Short mmCIF file of C-alpha atoms and ligand atoms in Angstrom, two decimals:
data_model
loop_
_atom_site.label_atom_id
_atom_site.label_comp_id
_atom_site.label_asym_id
_atom_site.label_seq_id
_atom_site.Cartn_x
_atom_site.Cartn_y
_atom_site.Cartn_z
CA MET A 1 136.97 106.22 37.26
CA LYS A 2 133.37 107.30 36.68
CA ILE A 3 131.84 109.98 39.32
CA ASN A 4 128.03 109.19 40.45
CA ARG A 5 126.80 111.90 37.83
CA HIS A 6 123.54 112.37 39.66
CA TYR A 7 125.25 114.95 42.03
CA LEU A 8 125.70 116.87 39.00
CA ASP A 9 121.73 117.16 39.06
CA LEU A 10 121.38 118.55 42.53
CA LYS A 11 120.80 122.40 42.61
CA GLN A 12 123.01 124.36 44.64
CA SER A 13 121.91 124.76 48.29
CA TYR A 14 121.89 128.36 48.06
CA LEU A 15 119.28 129.28 51.28
CA PHE A 16 121.57 129.29 54.15
CA LYS A 17 124.27 130.85 52.24
CA THR A 18 122.38 133.35 50.80
CA ILE A 19 120.83 134.16 54.24
CA ALA A 20 124.05 134.38 55.61
CA ALA A 21 125.71 136.57 53.09
CA LYS A 22 122.59 139.01 53.02
CA THR A 23 122.83 139.49 56.74
CA GLU A 24 126.74 140.02 56.57
CA ASP A 25 126.34 142.56 54.04
CA TYR A 26 123.21 144.13 56.29
CA LYS A 27 125.54 144.25 59.24
CA LYS A 28 128.43 145.50 57.44
CA ALA A 29 126.06 148.41 56.32
CA HIS A 30 124.19 148.94 59.61
CA PRO A 31 126.59 147.71 62.68
CA ASP A 32 124.44 148.83 65.21
CA ALA A 33 121.66 146.60 63.81
CA ASP A 34 120.29 144.61 66.87
CA ILE A 35 119.27 141.52 64.59
CA ILE A 36 117.25 138.86 65.57
CA ARG A 37 117.28 135.57 64.14
CA MET A 38 113.89 133.82 63.75
CA GLY A 39 114.89 131.62 60.73
CA ILE A 40 116.56 129.07 62.93
CA GLY A 41 115.85 125.44 62.54
CA ASP A 42 118.14 124.36 65.73
CA VAL A 43 117.33 124.34 68.96
CA THR A 44 118.47 126.91 71.83
CA LEU A 45 117.88 125.25 74.98
CA PRO A 46 120.69 122.84 76.56
CA LEU A 47 120.27 119.30 77.52
CA CYS A 48 117.80 118.51 80.26
CA PRO A 49 119.57 117.91 83.44
CA ALA A 50 118.52 114.09 83.73
CA ALA A 51 119.95 113.78 80.34
CA VAL A 52 123.28 115.59 81.44
CA ALA A 53 123.71 113.50 84.75
CA GLU A 54 123.75 110.21 82.80
CA MET A 55 126.00 111.53 80.35
CA LYS A 56 128.39 112.35 82.71
CA LYS A 57 127.94 108.92 84.58
CA ALA A 58 128.31 106.93 81.49
CA ALA A 59 131.77 109.08 80.54
CA GLU A 60 133.17 108.10 83.92
CA GLU A 61 132.36 104.44 83.32
CA MET A 62 134.31 104.53 80.07
CA GLY A 63 137.12 105.56 82.16
CA HIS A 64 137.69 102.24 83.77
CA SER A 65 138.41 99.00 82.37
CA GLU A 66 135.79 97.15 84.70
CA SER A 67 133.10 99.37 83.09
CA PHE A 68 134.47 100.40 79.76
CA HIS A 69 132.21 99.83 76.53
CA GLY A 70 134.06 99.02 73.27
CA TYR A 71 131.68 98.74 70.15
CA PRO A 72 127.93 99.37 71.11
CA GLU A 73 125.14 97.11 69.35
CA SER A 74 124.55 97.95 65.84
CA TYR A 75 121.11 98.37 66.53
CA GLY A 76 120.94 100.22 69.99
CA GLU A 77 121.80 99.19 73.66
CA ASP A 78 118.62 97.01 75.23
CA PHE A 79 118.09 99.62 77.55
CA LEU A 80 117.47 102.46 75.18
CA ILE A 81 115.63 100.06 72.95
CA ASN A 82 113.37 99.43 75.87
CA ALA A 83 113.26 103.03 76.53
CA ILE A 84 111.75 103.90 73.61
CA GLN A 85 109.53 101.06 73.56
CA LYS A 86 108.23 102.71 76.71
CA HIS A 87 107.92 106.20 75.38
CA TYR A 88 105.70 104.79 72.42
CA LYS A 89 103.39 102.99 75.07
CA ASP A 90 103.24 105.37 77.68
CA HIS A 91 103.20 108.97 75.76
CA ILE A 92 101.83 107.64 72.45
CA GLY A 93 99.74 104.89 72.98
CA VAL A 94 101.38 102.63 70.27
CA ASP A 95 102.76 98.96 70.83
CA VAL A 96 105.98 98.52 69.10
CA ASN A 97 108.22 95.43 69.77
CA PRO A 98 111.68 95.90 70.92
CA SER A 99 112.82 94.56 67.88
CA GLU A 100 111.59 96.63 65.25
CA ILE A 101 113.35 99.72 67.10
CA VAL A 102 116.75 100.64 65.45
CA VAL A 103 119.04 103.03 67.36
CA THR A 104 120.69 105.44 65.11
CA CYS A 105 122.35 108.91 64.77
CA GLY A 106 119.23 110.78 63.91
CA ALA A 107 116.83 111.16 61.25
CA LYS A 108 118.77 113.10 58.66
CA GLU A 109 120.59 110.06 58.19
CA ASP A 110 118.09 107.77 58.64
CA VAL A 111 115.55 109.29 55.74
CA SER A 112 118.93 109.34 53.68
CA ASN A 113 120.36 105.63 54.40
CA ILE A 114 117.26 103.86 54.27
CA LEU A 115 117.04 104.26 50.44
CA ASP A 116 119.96 101.72 50.39
CA ILE A 117 117.67 98.88 50.69
CA PHE A 118 114.91 100.46 48.01
CA ASP A 119 115.57 99.86 44.34
CA SER A 120 116.39 102.87 42.31
CA ASP A 121 113.79 102.51 39.76
CA ASN A 122 111.40 103.52 42.03
CA THR A 123 109.25 106.54 41.79
CA VAL A 124 109.21 108.63 44.86
CA LEU A 125 106.27 111.22 46.06
CA ILE A 126 107.58 114.10 47.98
CA PRO A 127 105.56 117.43 48.96
CA ASP A 128 106.42 120.52 47.57
CA PRO A 129 107.60 122.69 49.83
CA VAL A 130 109.46 119.92 51.89
CA TYR A 131 112.47 119.40 54.06
CA PRO A 132 115.07 119.54 51.45
CA VAL A 133 117.08 116.30 52.30
CA TYR A 134 114.22 114.03 50.73
CA CYS A 135 114.93 115.38 47.06
CA ASP A 136 118.33 115.91 47.16
CA THR A 137 118.90 112.11 48.64
CA ASN A 138 116.97 110.73 45.93
CA ILE A 139 118.17 112.99 43.14
CA MET A 140 121.81 111.50 44.37
CA ALA A 141 120.63 108.05 43.80
CA GLY A 142 119.20 108.62 40.40
CA ARG A 143 115.10 108.16 41.33
CA LYS A 144 112.36 110.01 39.75
CA ILE A 145 110.63 112.16 41.73
CA LYS A 146 107.29 113.54 41.76
CA TYR A 147 105.88 116.40 43.58
CA ILE A 148 102.74 116.39 45.46
CA SER A 149 101.72 119.99 45.63
CA ALA A 150 101.20 121.54 49.42
CA SER A 151 99.27 124.92 49.08
CA ALA A 152 96.90 127.14 50.83
CA GLU A 153 94.44 125.10 48.93
CA ASN A 154 95.04 122.07 50.95
CA ASP A 155 95.94 123.64 54.23
CA PHE A 156 99.64 122.39 53.21
CA LEU A 157 98.17 118.85 53.73
CA PRO A 158 98.18 117.28 50.48
CA LEU A 159 96.26 113.95 50.22
CA PRO A 160 97.20 111.12 47.07
CA SER A 161 95.04 111.25 44.02
CA ASP A 162 94.72 108.60 41.19
CA ASN A 163 97.60 110.51 39.27
CA ASP A 164 99.99 110.42 42.24
CA CYS A 165 101.37 106.72 41.75
CA GLY A 166 104.69 106.25 43.48
CA ASP A 167 106.54 103.52 45.23
CA ILE A 168 108.21 105.33 47.83
CA ILE A 169 105.95 108.47 49.68
CA TYR A 170 107.53 110.64 52.17
CA ILE A 171 105.16 112.46 54.65
CA CYS A 172 106.53 114.59 57.64
CA SER A 173 104.33 115.63 60.22
CA PRO A 174 104.14 118.13 61.77
CA ASN A 175 105.66 119.32 58.89
CA ASN A 176 108.73 121.40 58.29
CA PRO A 177 108.67 123.82 56.78
CA THR A 178 105.20 124.50 56.93
CA GLY A 179 104.01 123.29 60.54
CA ALA A 180 101.31 121.57 59.26
CA ALA A 181 99.80 118.43 60.94
CA TYR A 182 97.77 115.59 59.34
CA THR A 183 94.59 114.52 61.23
CA ARG A 184 94.10 110.67 61.90
CA GLU A 185 91.55 110.59 59.16
CA GLN A 186 93.62 112.18 56.46
CA LEU A 187 96.82 109.63 57.26
CA LYS A 188 94.43 106.98 56.70
CA ILE A 189 93.93 107.99 53.51
CA TRP A 190 97.26 108.08 52.98
CA VAL A 191 97.79 104.57 54.52
CA ASP A 192 94.93 102.93 52.67
CA PHE A 193 96.37 104.62 49.25
CA ALA A 194 99.97 102.88 49.85
CA ILE A 195 98.58 99.51 50.41
CA ALA A 196 96.46 99.74 47.51
CA ASN A 197 99.55 101.05 45.32
CA ASN A 198 102.16 98.71 47.23
CA ALA A 199 103.85 101.59 47.99
CA VAL A 200 105.99 102.20 51.41
CA ILE A 201 105.43 105.57 53.46
CA LEU A 202 108.52 106.85 55.05
CA TYR A 203 106.74 108.73 58.00
CA ASP A 204 109.27 111.75 59.67
CA ALA A 205 107.98 112.24 62.84
CA ALA A 206 110.98 114.51 63.99
CA TYR A 207 108.42 116.84 65.31
CA GLU A 208 106.32 114.61 67.26
CA ILE A 209 106.74 116.11 70.50
CA PHE A 210 105.10 119.35 69.32
CA ILE A 211 101.91 118.05 68.56
CA THR A 212 98.95 119.40 70.86
CA ASP A 213 95.99 118.72 68.83
CA LYS A 214 94.54 115.02 70.16
CA SER A 215 93.27 114.30 66.45
CA CYS A 216 96.88 114.46 65.01
CA PRO A 217 98.77 111.02 65.79
CA ARG A 218 102.06 111.47 66.98
CA SER A 219 103.19 108.13 65.39
CA ILE A 220 101.55 106.77 61.93
CA PHE A 221 101.23 103.90 63.54
CA GLU A 222 98.14 105.14 65.24
CA VAL A 223 96.46 104.54 62.29
CA ASP A 224 95.33 101.38 61.13
CA GLY A 225 96.72 99.79 58.57
CA ALA A 226 100.29 101.46 59.19
CA ARG A 227 102.09 98.57 59.96
CA LYS A 228 102.00 97.12 56.62
CA CYS A 229 103.33 100.25 54.72
CA ALA A 230 104.97 102.65 56.88
CA ILE A 231 108.39 102.88 58.34
CA GLU A 232 108.84 105.80 60.84
CA PHE A 233 111.77 107.93 61.60
CA CYS A 234 112.47 110.16 64.73
CA SER A 235 114.94 111.80 66.52
CA PHE A 236 116.13 113.08 70.15
CA SER A 237 116.96 116.56 68.34
CA LYS A 238 114.03 118.63 68.53
CA THR A 239 112.38 116.40 71.21
CA ALA A 240 115.41 116.98 73.48
CA GLY A 241 118.07 119.25 72.06
CA PHE A 242 120.35 116.66 70.77
CA THR A 243 120.91 118.14 67.59
CA GLY A 244 124.55 118.53 68.38
CA VAL A 245 124.74 115.03 70.44
CA ARG A 246 123.05 113.24 67.81
CA CYS A 247 120.63 109.90 68.17
CA GLY A 248 117.69 108.56 66.63
CA TYR A 249 115.59 105.85 65.91
CA THR A 250 113.28 104.17 63.36
CA VAL A 251 110.69 101.75 63.58
CA VAL A 252 110.02 99.18 61.07
CA PRO A 253 107.18 96.81 61.76
CA SER A 254 107.86 93.25 61.62
CA GLU A 255 105.16 92.43 59.18
CA LEU A 256 106.10 95.30 56.41
CA GLU A 257 107.29 93.03 53.37
CA ALA A 258 107.84 93.74 49.72
CA ASP A 259 108.98 90.79 47.28
CA GLY A 260 108.19 88.42 50.36
CA VAL A 261 111.57 89.94 52.18
CA ARG A 262 110.68 92.19 55.25
CA LEU A 263 112.01 95.52 55.20
CA LEU A 264 113.22 94.75 58.94
CA ASP A 265 115.76 92.48 57.86
CA LEU A 266 117.15 94.63 55.11
CA TRP A 267 117.20 97.46 57.08
CA LYS A 268 119.37 95.75 60.01
CA ARG A 269 121.28 94.12 57.21
CA ARG A 270 122.19 97.31 56.03
CA GLN A 271 122.88 99.22 59.62
CA SER A 272 125.17 96.35 60.52
CA THR A 273 127.06 96.30 57.46
CA LYS A 274 127.36 99.92 57.59
CA PHE A 275 126.99 101.21 60.88
CA ASN A 276 128.85 100.60 64.10
CA GLY A 277 126.36 101.84 66.17
CA VAL A 278 125.67 105.00 68.66
CA SER A 279 128.15 105.81 71.12
CA TYR A 280 127.52 104.51 74.49
CA VAL A 281 127.72 107.89 76.20
CA VAL A 282 124.71 109.31 74.11
CA GLN A 283 122.69 106.15 74.49
CA ARG A 284 122.60 106.62 77.98
CA ALA A 285 121.78 110.33 77.95
CA ALA A 286 118.61 109.48 75.38
CA ALA A 287 117.52 106.57 77.53
CA ALA A 288 117.49 109.24 80.23
CA VAL A 289 115.31 111.58 77.95
CA PHE A 290 112.16 109.36 78.80
CA SER A 291 112.63 108.50 81.93
CA ASP A 292 110.03 110.11 84.29
CA GLU A 293 112.15 112.98 85.13
CA GLY A 294 113.65 113.45 82.05
CA TYR A 295 110.41 113.61 80.27
CA ASP A 296 109.18 116.19 82.58
CA GLN A 297 111.80 118.32 81.73
CA ILE A 298 112.15 118.18 78.29
CA LEU A 299 108.03 119.20 78.65
CA GLU A 300 109.11 122.21 79.67
CA ASN A 301 111.33 123.17 77.07
CA ILE A 302 108.92 122.31 74.64
CA LYS A 303 106.56 124.48 76.87
CA TYR A 304 109.23 127.16 76.31
CA TYR A 305 109.29 127.05 72.62
CA ARG A 306 105.56 126.88 72.52
CA ARG A 307 105.18 130.15 73.84
CA ASN A 308 107.18 131.57 71.42
CA THR A 309 104.78 129.96 68.55
CA GLU A 310 101.66 131.00 70.61
CA ASN A 311 102.84 134.56 70.78
CA MET A 312 103.70 134.46 66.72
CA MET A 313 100.16 133.12 66.41
CA ASN A 314 98.44 135.86 68.54
CA THR A 315 100.37 138.72 67.09
CA PHE A 316 100.04 137.59 63.27
CA SER A 317 96.20 137.23 63.94
CA LYS A 318 95.85 140.23 65.60
CA LEU A 319 97.69 142.08 62.64
CA GLY A 320 95.33 139.88 60.24
CA LEU A 321 97.96 138.13 58.56
CA GLU A 322 97.45 134.31 57.03
CA PHE A 323 99.46 131.85 58.50
CA TYR A 324 99.95 127.99 58.97
CA GLY A 325 101.43 125.86 61.42
CA GLY A 326 102.48 127.13 64.68
CA LYS A 327 99.73 124.83 66.72
CA ASN A 328 101.59 121.59 66.54
CA SER A 329 105.08 122.59 65.14
CA PRO A 330 107.47 124.79 66.26
CA TYR A 331 107.64 126.31 62.65
CA VAL A 332 104.81 129.51 61.42
CA TRP A 333 104.70 129.67 58.10
CA LEU A 334 103.49 133.06 57.39
CA LYS A 335 102.03 133.94 53.94
CA CYS A 336 104.19 137.20 52.79
CA PRO A 337 101.76 139.98 53.05
CA GLY A 338 100.79 142.17 49.95
CA ASN A 339 101.42 138.74 47.90
CA MET A 340 105.31 139.54 48.30
CA LYS A 341 107.92 137.07 46.92
CA SER A 342 109.68 135.43 49.95
CA TRP A 343 112.99 137.23 49.20
CA ASP A 344 111.45 140.15 48.81
CA PHE A 345 109.87 140.12 52.36
CA PHE A 346 113.29 138.72 53.67
CA ASP A 347 114.73 142.11 52.57
CA LEU A 348 111.59 143.83 54.33
CA MET A 349 112.07 142.14 57.29
CA LEU A 350 115.80 142.52 57.80
CA ASP A 351 115.59 145.89 56.88
CA LYS A 352 112.55 147.54 58.87
CA CYS A 353 112.78 145.03 61.85
CA ASN A 354 116.07 143.63 61.82
CA ILE A 355 114.47 140.37 61.76
CA ILE A 356 115.85 137.43 60.09
CA GLY A 357 113.44 134.42 58.66
CA THR A 358 113.68 131.74 56.27
CA PRO A 359 112.24 132.79 52.44
CA GLY A 360 109.73 129.94 51.92
CA GLU A 361 110.86 129.54 48.14
CA GLY A 362 114.31 127.62 49.11
CA PHE A 363 111.78 124.75 50.38
CA GLY A 364 110.62 123.94 47.11
CA SER A 365 108.62 126.34 44.56
CA ASN A 366 105.17 126.09 46.25
CA GLY A 367 106.76 128.03 49.33
CA GLU A 368 107.11 130.91 46.85
CA GLY A 369 105.21 134.13 48.76
CA TYR A 370 105.74 132.30 52.32
CA PHE A 371 108.38 132.90 55.17
CA ARG A 372 109.25 130.29 58.03
CA LEU A 373 109.69 131.72 61.67
CA SER A 374 110.84 129.65 64.38
CA GLY A 375 109.94 128.95 67.73
CA PHE A 376 113.22 127.89 68.88
CA GLY A 377 114.47 131.09 70.17
CA ASN A 378 114.78 132.66 72.90
CA ASN A 379 111.31 134.18 74.76
CA GLU A 380 112.25 137.79 75.43
CA ARG A 381 113.83 138.29 71.96
CA THR A 382 110.90 136.70 70.16
CA GLN A 383 108.52 138.95 71.99
CA GLU A 384 110.93 141.95 70.93
CA ALA A 385 110.69 140.85 67.20
CA LEU A 386 106.98 140.34 67.48
CA LYS A 387 106.75 144.15 68.60
CA ARG A 388 108.80 145.16 65.73
CA ILE A 389 106.51 143.43 63.26
CA GLU A 390 103.52 145.18 65.19
CA THR A 391 105.23 148.81 64.97
CA ARG A 392 107.72 148.79 62.07
CA LEU A 393 106.45 146.86 59.52
CA GLY A 394 103.44 149.11 58.17
CA ILE A 395 101.05 146.48 57.53
N1 PLP B 401 113.48 115.81 59.99
C1 PLP B 401 112.99 116.71 59.48
C2 PLP B 401 111.79 117.41 58.87
C3 PLP B 401 114.00 117.76 59.85
O1 PLP B 401 113.56 119.27 59.97
C4 PLP B 401 115.19 117.49 60.77
C5 PLP B 401 116.13 118.69 60.70
O2 PLP B 401 115.95 119.83 60.91
C6 PLP B 401 115.64 116.45 60.51
C7 PLP B 401 114.73 115.00 60.06
C8 PLP B 401 116.72 116.05 61.22
O3 PLP B 401 116.77 115.28 62.34
P1 PLP B 401 118.13 114.94 63.00
O4 PLP B 401 118.71 116.10 63.58
O5 PLP B 401 117.69 114.01 63.84
O6 PLP B 401 118.80 114.21 61.96
#
């Protein structure tokens, strides 16, 4: 027996472990410290009432033989697929055929599982800094990774260059961790590049609901040509607080082909072979999110989180701090003042303000010198944190 030795090429994921260890040490030394966590990427608001009501109803159905459901459909139940199609049409203005939608357990799983349908010889292009899952899943498969530099010079929105040849291109917009979102014109450059190079774009739209700028698409399929080169991943996690419930969806256009084979057919074959579908109860709750009532309720939650990012942006502007993101994203990407390194700034924030953020260096080497702050916290606690930054940090 031989193991997959590519696993040994993975770097230890020390980021959140180190944050937890440093926080514990600090709490031991300062038991009375009132610590505010602004590093979390998880949501904090509960599920919307429309989703909870449908979940309860569906759970009740499961308890009676006449309405019990066994294995769900591998690609999703029609009622949810139709709700997702309607969401694309009504809220985003994009036509998607129901047969192109595949319901899943979430975007983390999907951006990893989709790799099954691609040869391990493909080269992947991944921005740095980035959501670490893209890198680790490709390292596990032994693929060659080329990093594309996202930095202050390109507003953390890198565009392709002739040196950047790759077969699989990851784009995350709005981005985790930088909060930056591509405009339609910028995405068109990526789409043209992918078509010209016979590459596929894996487009992670997990944060699409946070987009406020009309110039930034919520779906890559708003861009001409994208149906020929892109697969989109989205999720109810950040949209509707489903991080612990688990439901997402992929859209694979029917005309997207490689070697004369439809990628949609390969993806569906992969799913029906390795995945037995999302639970009925969860799919009912997810469909309720895109009902008129549910959508109004989740927009209220997004407004709540947005208040946090707006307050952060106002305070940082007032203090003359450099930052990115926030406007179209729950994340604000702060340049550490005085050219401090990410972990030094982490220590300073913990010590002076009792605030925990996420050191940017943990998302890639280009994240060094930056700090990710999240809008997923409580409004009052975020205000309190900002007051401490203004009065205690000494900047
Ligand atoms: N994609 C990005 C960019 C993320 O930041 C996250 C979670 O933080 C995910 C995907 C995971 O989403 P899900 O909960 O649907 O797996």
